[in-house]
Tab-separated table of C-alpha atoms and ligand atoms in Angstrom:
chain	number	residue	atom	x	y	z
D	1	UNK	CA	2.768	7.531	-21.193
D	2	UNK	CA	2.613	3.826	-21.963
D	3	UNK	CA	0.871	1.298	-19.786
D	4	UNK	CA	2.912	0.326	-16.721
D	5	UNK	CA	3.052	-3.373	-15.987
D	6	UNK	CA	4.553	-5.522	-13.285
D	7	UNK	CA	7.533	-6.036	-15.620
D	8	UNK	CA	7.991	-2.243	-15.936
D	9	UNK	CA	8.177	-1.972	-12.146
D	10	UNK	CA	10.703	-4.804	-11.902
D	11	UNK	CA	12.773	-3.267	-14.713
D	12	UNK	CA	12.907	0.045	-12.786
D	13	UNK	CA	14.763	-1.733	-9.988
D	14	UNK	CA	17.112	-3.379	-12.474
D	15	UNK	CA	17.932	0.114	-13.879
D	16	UNK	CA	18.345	1.595	-10.393
D	17	UNK	CA	15.398	3.947	-10.985
D	18	UNK	CA	13.453	4.839	-7.813
D	19	UNK	CA	9.800	3.746	-7.876
D	20	UNK	CA	7.261	6.345	-6.725
D	21	UNK	CA	4.041	4.854	-5.395
D	22	UNK	CA	0.968	6.453	-3.817
D	23	UNK	CA	-2.447	5.418	-2.608
D	24	UNK	CA	-5.547	6.294	-4.650
D	25	UNK	CA	-9.063	5.417	-3.602
D	26	UNK	CA	-11.302	7.018	-6.220
D	27	UNK	CA	-11.620	8.193	-9.828
D	28	UNK	CA	-10.369	11.813	-9.594
D	29	UNK	CA	-7.337	11.098	-7.402
D	30	UNK	CA	-6.327	8.130	-9.566
D	31	UNK	CA	-6.581	10.347	-12.659
D	32	UNK	CA	-4.594	13.184	-11.050
D	33	UNK	CA	-1.807	10.931	-9.766
D	34	UNK	CA	-1.656	9.138	-13.100
D	35	UNK	CA	-1.395	12.475	-14.918
D	36	UNK	CA	1.404	13.404	-12.486
D	37	UNK	CA	3.297	10.349	-13.734
D	38	UNK	CA	3.202	8.129	-10.638
D	39	UNK	CA	3.823	4.606	-11.985
D	40	UNK	CA	2.409	2.563	-9.095
D	41	UNK	CA	-0.956	3.230	-7.452
D	42	UNK	CA	-2.540	1.283	-4.629
D	43	UNK	CA	-6.134	1.219	-3.452
D	44	UNK	CA	-4.873	0.596	0.067
D	45	UNK	CA	-7.025	-0.462	2.963
D	46	UNK	CA	-5.698	2.727	4.611
D	47	UNK	CA	-8.867	4.104	2.990
D	48	UNK	CA	-10.537	2.737	6.115
D	49	UNK	CA	-9.045	5.605	8.119
D	50	UNK	CA	-8.571	8.476	5.666
D	51	UNK	CA	-11.805	8.027	3.685
D	52	UNK	CA	-14.227	5.952	5.755
D	53	UNK	CA	-13.386	7.236	9.256
D	54	UNK	CA	-12.614	3.902	10.897
D	55	UNK	CA	-10.029	3.851	13.708
D	56	UNK	CA	-7.840	1.299	11.872
D	57	UNK	CA	-7.826	-0.999	8.831
D	58	UNK	CA	-9.356	-4.005	10.595
D	59	UNK	CA	-12.875	-2.695	9.848
D	60	UNK	CA	-12.497	-2.567	6.056
D	61	UNK	CA	-14.592	-5.119	4.156
D	62	UNK	CA	-14.195	-6.798	0.768
D	63	UNK	CA	-17.292	-4.949	-0.471
D	64	UNK	CA	-15.702	-1.606	0.460
D	65	UNK	CA	-12.435	-2.538	-1.241
D	66	UNK	CA	-14.266	-3.619	-4.396
D	67	UNK	CA	-16.257	-0.357	-4.438
D	68	UNK	CA	-13.070	1.762	-4.263
D	69	UNK	CA	-11.059	-0.403	-6.672
D	70	UNK	CA	-13.909	-0.043	-9.211
D	71	UNK	CA	-13.907	3.756	-8.784
D	72	UNK	CA	-10.114	3.998	-9.187
D	73	UNK	CA	-10.071	1.604	-12.158
D	74	UNK	CA	-12.627	3.764	-14.011
D	75	UNK	CA	-9.790	6.297	-14.391
D	76	UNK	CA	-8.056	3.715	-16.636
D	77	UNK	CA	-4.609	4.767	-15.402
D	78	UNK	CA	-1.399	4.072	-17.265
D	79	UNK	CA	-0.043	3.425	-13.769
D	80	UNK	CA	-0.127	-0.112	-12.449
D	81	UNK	CA	-3.167	-0.230	-10.145
D	82	UNK	CA	-3.383	-2.621	-7.201
D	83	UNK	CA	-5.790	-3.334	-4.389
D	84	UNK	CA	-5.347	-4.509	-0.811
D	85	UNK	CA	-6.898	-7.738	0.371
D	86	UNK	CA	-8.593	-6.555	3.572
D	87	UNK	CA	-8.453	-8.002	7.090
D	88	UNK	CA	-9.501	-11.667	7.316
D	89	UNK	CA	-10.118	-11.935	3.559
D	90	UNK	CA	-7.166	-14.298	2.974
D	91	UNK	CA	-7.195	-16.576	5.994
D	92	UNK	CA	-7.438	-19.744	3.867
D	93	UNK	CA	-6.071	-20.599	0.445
D	94	UNK	CA	-9.550	-20.697	-1.088
D	95	UNK	CA	-10.708	-17.374	0.431
D	96	UNK	CA	-7.422	-15.740	-0.643
D	97	UNK	CA	-7.841	-16.822	-4.273
D	98	UNK	CA	-11.573	-16.056	-4.357
D	99	UNK	CA	-11.110	-12.558	-2.903
D	100	UNK	CA	-8.047	-11.818	-5.066
D	101	UNK	CA	-10.197	-12.715	-8.106
D	102	UNK	CA	-12.933	-10.360	-6.853
D	103	UNK	CA	-10.446	-7.459	-6.670
D	104	UNK	CA	-9.157	-8.294	-10.153
D	105	UNK	CA	-12.746	-8.380	-11.453
D	106	UNK	CA	-13.192	-4.908	-9.907
D	107	UNK	CA	-10.163	-3.643	-11.856
D	108	UNK	CA	-7.073	-4.371	-9.746
D	109	UNK	CA	-3.973	-5.396	-11.718
D	110	UNK	CA	-2.330	-6.823	-8.620
D	111	UNK	CA	-3.300	-7.585	-5.042
D	112	UNK	CA	-1.381	-7.009	-1.823
D	113	UNK	CA	-1.668	-8.872	1.466
D	114	UNK	CA	0.166	-8.569	4.775
D	115	UNK	CA	2.499	-11.236	6.125
D	116	UNK	CA	5.375	-13.540	5.310
D	117	UNK	CA	5.733	-17.295	5.563
D	118	UNK	CA	2.483	-17.566	7.554
D	119	UNK	CA	0.533	-16.691	4.376
D	120	UNK	CA	2.871	-18.405	1.908
D	121	UNK	CA	0.408	-21.036	0.704
D	122	UNK	CA	-2.136	-18.254	0.026
D	123	UNK	CA	0.505	-16.262	-1.907
D	124	UNK	CA	1.514	-19.312	-3.956
D	125	UNK	CA	-2.138	-20.016	-4.799
D	126	UNK	CA	-2.813	-16.394	-5.814
D	127	UNK	CA	0.258	-16.395	-8.082
D	128	UNK	CA	-0.714	-19.837	-9.477
D	129	UNK	CA	-4.126	-18.340	-10.343
D	130	UNK	CA	-2.277	-15.861	-12.587
D	131	UNK	CA	-2.740	-12.844	-10.293
D	132	UNK	CA	0.210	-10.537	-9.640
D	133	UNK	CA	1.017	-10.303	-5.943
D	134	UNK	CA	2.757	-7.647	-3.838
D	135	UNK	CA	3.952	-8.597	-0.346
D	136	UNK	CA	3.826	-6.421	2.769
D	137	UNK	CA	6.279	-6.957	5.646
D	138	UNK	CA	7.382	-5.073	8.754
D	139	UNK	CA	4.648	-3.306	10.682
D	140	UNK	CA	1.410	-4.912	9.532
D	141	UNK	CA	-1.496	-2.495	10.108
D	142	UNK	CA	-4.067	-5.324	10.020
D	143	UNK	CA	-2.333	-6.668	13.188
D	144	UNK	CA	-2.362	-3.332	15.034
D	145	UNK	CA	-4.832	-4.493	17.693
D	146	UNK	CA	-2.902	-7.611	18.707
D	147	UNK	CA	0.420	-5.680	18.530
D	148	UNK	CA	-0.953	-2.766	20.579
D	149	UNK	CA	0.226	-0.042	18.180
D	150	UNK	CA	2.375	0.782	15.173
D	151	UNK	CA	5.884	-0.363	16.153
D	152	UNK	CA	9.145	-0.237	14.172
D	153	UNK	CA	10.349	-3.705	13.084
D	154	UNK	CA	13.869	-5.112	12.691
D	155	UNK	CA	15.529	-3.785	15.840
D	156	UNK	CA	15.846	-7.216	17.467
D	157	UNK	CA	18.056	-9.932	15.896
D	158	UNK	CA	15.159	-12.391	15.656
D	159	UNK	CA	12.948	-9.789	13.927
D	160	UNK	CA	15.782	-8.875	11.555
D	161	UNK	CA	16.290	-12.528	10.524
D	162	UNK	CA	12.534	-13.144	10.220
D	163	UNK	CA	12.174	-10.160	7.888
D	164	UNK	CA	15.020	-11.393	5.656
D	165	UNK	CA	13.626	-14.945	5.558
D	166	UNK	CA	10.045	-13.774	4.928
D	167	UNK	CA	11.170	-11.446	2.129
D	168	UNK	CA	13.083	-14.254	0.417
D	169	UNK	CA	10.116	-16.621	0.809
D	170	UNK	CA	7.702	-14.089	-0.745
D	171	UNK	CA	10.084	-13.439	-3.638
D	172	UNK	CA	10.526	-17.194	-4.195
D	173	UNK	CA	6.722	-17.599	-4.137
D	174	UNK	CA	6.456	-15.146	-7.046
D	175	UNK	CA	5.711	-11.764	-5.450
D	176	UNK	CA	6.686	-8.997	-7.910
D	177	UNK	CA	7.410	-6.437	-5.144
D	178	UNK	CA	7.319	-6.133	-1.365
D	179	UNK	CA	6.164	-3.174	0.723
D	180	UNK	CA	8.368	-2.672	3.803
D	181	UNK	CA	6.492	-0.681	6.438
D	182	UNK	CA	8.286	0.812	9.472
D	183	UNK	CA	11.343	-1.422	9.051
D	184	UNK	CA	14.618	-0.047	10.470
D	185	UNK	CA	16.515	1.598	7.584
D	186	UNK	CA	19.607	-0.698	7.756
D	187	UNK	CA	17.410	-3.823	7.642
D	188	UNK	CA	15.284	-2.357	4.813
D	189	UNK	CA	18.515	-1.659	2.907
D	190	UNK	CA	19.785	-5.197	3.485
D	191	UNK	CA	16.490	-6.726	2.293
D	192	UNK	CA	16.457	-4.461	-0.780
D	193	UNK	CA	20.004	-5.483	-1.692
D	194	UNK	CA	19.266	-9.177	-1.143
D	195	UNK	CA	16.276	-9.351	-3.538
D	196	UNK	CA	15.900	-9.107	-7.308
D	197	UNK	CA	12.332	-7.809	-6.907
D	198	UNK	CA	11.789	-4.218	-5.729
D	199	UNK	CA	11.087	-3.174	-2.169
D	200	UNK	CA	8.698	-0.253	-1.684
D	201	UNK	CA	9.309	1.439	1.641
D	202	UNK	CA	7.026	3.399	3.906
D	203	UNK	CA	8.777	4.859	6.931
D	204	UNK	CA	11.692	2.487	6.265
D	205	UNK	CA	14.457	4.874	5.210
D	206	UNK	CA	15.820	6.007	1.844
D	207	UNK	CA	17.418	2.782	0.602
D	208	UNK	CA	14.328	0.876	-0.516
D	209	UNK	CA	13.877	0.580	-4.284
D	210	UNK	CA	10.772	2.758	-4.133
D	211	UNK	CA	8.664	4.717	-1.683
D	212	UNK	CA	4.931	4.656	-1.047
D	213	UNK	CA	2.876	7.132	0.960
D	214	UNK	CA	-0.768	7.557	1.782
D	215	UNK	CA	-1.652	10.424	-0.570
D	216	UNK	CA	-3.775	12.156	2.073
D	217	UNK	CA	-0.636	12.378	4.281
D	218	UNK	CA	1.497	13.749	1.442
D	219	UNK	CA	-0.976	16.513	0.538
D	220	UNK	CA	-2.240	17.343	4.038
D	221	UNK	CA	-5.777	16.174	3.344
D	222	UNK	CA	-6.165	14.287	6.647
D	223	UNK	CA	-4.823	16.847	9.151
D	224	UNK	CA	-5.989	15.006	12.272
D	225	UNK	CA	-3.088	12.549	12.040
D	226	UNK	CA	0.145	12.651	10.030
D	227	UNK	CA	2.792	9.938	10.477
D	228	UNK	CA	6.119	11.265	11.801
D	229	UNK	CA	8.030	10.187	8.679
D	230	UNK	CA	5.841	12.232	6.277
D	231	UNK	CA	6.473	15.880	5.414
D	232	UNK	CA	3.275	17.111	3.699
D	233	UNK	CA	4.080	18.967	0.452
D	234	UNK	CA	0.890	21.048	0.556
D	235	UNK	CA	-1.721	21.743	3.233
D	236	UNK	CA	-4.925	20.820	1.391
D	237	UNK	CA	-7.023	20.958	4.558
D	238	UNK	CA	-6.045	24.592	5.213
D	239	UNK	CA	-6.491	25.493	1.513
D	240	UNK	CA	-10.007	24.003	1.481
D	241	UNK	CA	-11.006	25.756	4.701
D	242	UNK	CA	-9.735	29.129	3.522
D	243	UNK	CA	-11.376	28.767	0.070
D	244	UNK	CA	-14.673	27.846	1.727
D	245	UNK	CA	-14.410	30.737	4.230
D	246	UNK	CA	-13.649	33.190	1.383
D	247	UNK	CA	-16.665	31.952	-0.586
D	248	UNK	CA	-18.906	32.097	2.498
D	249	UNK	CA	-17.786	35.656	3.290
D	250	UNK	CA	-18.361	36.687	-0.330
D	251	UNK	CA	-22.067	35.895	0.104
D	252	UNK	CA	-22.317	39.045	2.238
C	1	LIG	O1	-3.113	0.482	3.049
C	1	LIG	C1	-2.213	1.120	2.487
C	1	LIG	O2	-2.427	2.222	1.985
C	1	LIG	C2	-0.899	0.508	2.416
C	1	LIG	C3	0.245	1.335	1.939
C	1	LIG	C4	0.440	2.589	2.646
C	1	LIG	C5	1.491	0.552	1.825
C	1	LIG	O3	-0.756	-0.627	2.717
């Protein structure tokens, strides 16, 4: 495989080719997913729940993100590898640029942050610093506490219009892609059709330009919670438990 770049991902949309994206938080999983041919990998702050045991992503720190981005980057994937700017790490223009540079120094080839026009000056500054940026609209997990849960976005007219306007603003600011999380499928479709840059959906229906999942959800490695929109393709948790039980029983 040849190295995937931001341009490769944009060209996939232009060709109408669906973009597969998954989360990866460490060396072996990054290597496995890369060998499986996934072109877009994200060290998401979802690692807070599925790796670090936090109740939500608001506890994840820059130091933790850097640690996991470094581990994933050591796999030297052909896939494009990005990292999430964690909660409160991009509240000002200067902190956004400084922390985006820290993730790049750790090995991220792009950074992602949550929000639309409210973080536009941060996005413009990150792009002006020469760092590729991926947007994230819809349900914003870093806002879960103030929103009181993970709610679907785009049902109300005002939400629908805000999503369209935010997506256009992020694209105009230079984002190379936008994650749409828990956006109603018709609105996700409309946004995808209105932009030249790809949308990567999660729980937002089939008409986004690509799809991203938390890998642990896809392979059943975090059995204590699976989002309703994910159908695990393998039950890793059960496989591990039965392999361990078989080994333990073999000891006599
Ligand atoms: O944190 C994360 O893993 C994410 C993706 C699931 C989009 O933001």
